[in-house]
Amino acid sequence: MSTNPQTSPPAASTSTAAIMLLIDAVLIVIFAIIGVSSHDGDLGILNIARVAIPFMLPYLLLALAIKPGQLIHNIFPTGIALWLITVILGPVLRAIMFGDSSAMAFILVTAGVLGVFLLGRRIISTLVNRRQKNA
């Protein structure tokens, strides 16, 4: 049984993985900014951090445990796992850390926005990588 090279994630340097991790972290902060601003909240750093940190922590902790090549391009299962765990643990940590509750609508919007951001970034980086390899 041979391994299909199309299904394995491309090799990635540590610096490339760090850049992609930083992009994902920025996307989580953008998610927080959108959320705070959509509710006419104060866009101060503490308000944004209050929303972003509970989602950033599980994402970063899990991301640090993943091989760099999988972190960058792998949509399934790695990207899906990162996204789902972030969406599930984010509201739990919001409640534990800040006493903030999360309505079902918030969780659904969170799942949608972070899905587009975190999985979309992986789709884009995969397409760019493939294009560079084929050029």
Short mmCIF file of C-alpha atoms in Angstrom, two decimals, residues 22-125:
data_model
loop_
_atom_site.label_atom_id
_atom_site.label_comp_id
_atom_site.label_asym_id
_atom_site.label_seq_id
_atom_site.Cartn_x
_atom_site.Cartn_y
_atom_site.Cartn_z
CA LEU A 22 0.62 34.64 14.27
CA ILE A 23 -1.85 35.14 11.40
CA ASP A 24 -4.33 32.82 13.13
CA ALA A 25 -3.87 34.73 16.40
CA VAL A 26 -4.52 38.03 14.59
CA LEU A 27 -7.65 36.51 13.05
CA ILE A 28 -8.90 35.60 16.53
CA VAL A 29 -8.29 39.19 17.64
CA ILE A 30 -10.15 40.46 14.56
CA PHE A 31 -13.03 38.14 15.53
CA ALA A 32 -13.04 39.78 18.97
CA ILE A 33 -12.96 43.30 17.49
CA ILE A 34 -15.87 42.50 15.17
CA GLY A 35 -17.84 41.03 18.07
CA VAL A 36 -17.22 43.95 20.43
CA SER A 37 -17.93 46.56 17.77
CA SER A 38 -21.13 44.84 16.60
CA HIS A 39 -22.53 45.34 20.09
CA ASP A 40 -21.39 48.98 20.27
CA GLY A 41 -18.82 48.00 22.87
CA ASP A 42 -15.74 49.93 23.88
CA LEU A 43 -12.91 48.95 21.51
CA GLY A 44 -10.30 49.41 24.21
CA ILE A 45 -7.57 46.80 24.53
CA LEU A 46 -9.05 45.34 27.73
CA ASN A 47 -12.48 44.79 26.17
CA ILE A 48 -10.97 43.18 23.08
CA ALA A 49 -8.68 41.02 25.23
CA ARG A 50 -11.64 39.93 27.36
CA VAL A 51 -13.25 38.45 24.25
CA ALA A 52 -10.09 37.23 22.47
CA ILE A 53 -8.14 35.59 25.31
CA PRO A 54 -10.63 32.79 26.10
CA PHE A 55 -10.48 31.74 22.44
CA MET A 56 -6.76 32.39 21.99
CA LEU A 57 -5.67 30.20 24.91
CA PRO A 58 -7.09 26.85 23.74
CA TYR A 59 -6.13 27.60 20.16
CA LEU A 60 -2.50 28.41 20.98
CA LEU A 61 -2.05 25.57 23.46
CA LEU A 62 -3.35 23.01 20.99
CA ALA A 63 -1.48 24.59 18.07
CA LEU A 64 1.82 24.35 19.94
CA ALA A 65 1.30 20.58 20.26
CA ILE A 66 0.87 20.10 16.51
CA LYS A 67 3.61 19.45 13.97
CA PRO A 68 4.38 22.62 11.96
CA GLY A 69 3.41 21.10 8.59
CA GLN A 70 -0.01 20.12 9.91
CA LEU A 71 -0.53 23.46 11.61
CA ILE A 72 -0.09 25.40 8.41
CA HIS A 73 -2.04 23.57 5.74
CA ASN A 74 -3.92 20.61 7.16
CA ILE A 75 -7.66 21.25 7.07
CA PHE A 76 -8.80 17.76 8.13
CA PRO A 77 -8.40 16.60 10.81
CA THR A 78 -6.02 19.17 12.33
CA GLY A 79 -7.72 22.38 11.20
CA ILE A 80 -11.17 21.06 12.08
CA ALA A 81 -9.95 19.94 15.53
CA LEU A 82 -8.32 23.32 16.24
CA TRP A 83 -11.46 25.15 15.16
CA LEU A 84 -13.90 22.95 17.10
CA ILE A 85 -11.86 22.90 20.30
CA THR A 86 -11.44 26.68 20.12
CA VAL A 87 -15.20 27.15 19.59
CA ILE A 88 -16.08 24.74 22.42
CA LEU A 89 -13.54 25.86 25.02
CA GLY A 90 -13.72 29.59 24.26
CA PRO A 91 -17.17 30.13 25.82
CA VAL A 92 -16.28 27.82 28.72
CA LEU A 93 -13.16 29.86 29.46
CA ARG A 94 -15.15 33.11 29.10
CA ALA A 95 -17.45 31.87 31.85
CA ILE A 96 -14.60 30.67 34.08
CA MET A 97 -12.28 33.64 33.58
CA PHE A 98 -14.72 36.54 33.39
CA GLY A 99 -18.12 35.23 34.44
CA ASP A 100 -19.47 35.99 30.96
CA SER A 101 -22.26 33.81 29.68
CA SER A 102 -22.55 32.80 26.04
CA ALA A 103 -25.94 32.63 24.35
CA MET A 104 -26.47 29.98 21.70
CA ALA A 105 -26.51 32.74 19.05
CA PHE A 106 -23.04 33.85 20.19
CA ILE A 107 -21.72 30.30 19.96
CA LEU A 108 -23.17 29.83 16.47
CA VAL A 109 -21.74 33.13 15.23
CA THR A 110 -18.42 32.23 16.86
CA ALA A 111 -18.39 28.88 15.08
CA GLY A 112 -19.15 30.51 11.75
CA VAL A 113 -16.69 33.39 11.96
CA LEU A 114 -13.82 31.34 13.39
CA GLY A 115 -14.59 28.60 10.86
CA VAL A 116 -14.25 31.05 7.98
CA PHE A 117 -11.14 32.63 9.50
CA LEU A 118 -9.20 29.58 10.71
CA LEU A 119 -10.24 27.08 8.05
CA GLY A 120 -10.27 29.72 5.33
CA ARG A 121 -6.67 30.67 6.14
CA ARG A 122 -5.68 27.01 5.76
CA ILE A 123 -7.46 26.73 2.43
CA ILE A 124 -5.71 29.85 1.15
CA SER A 125 -2.27 28.77 2.38
#
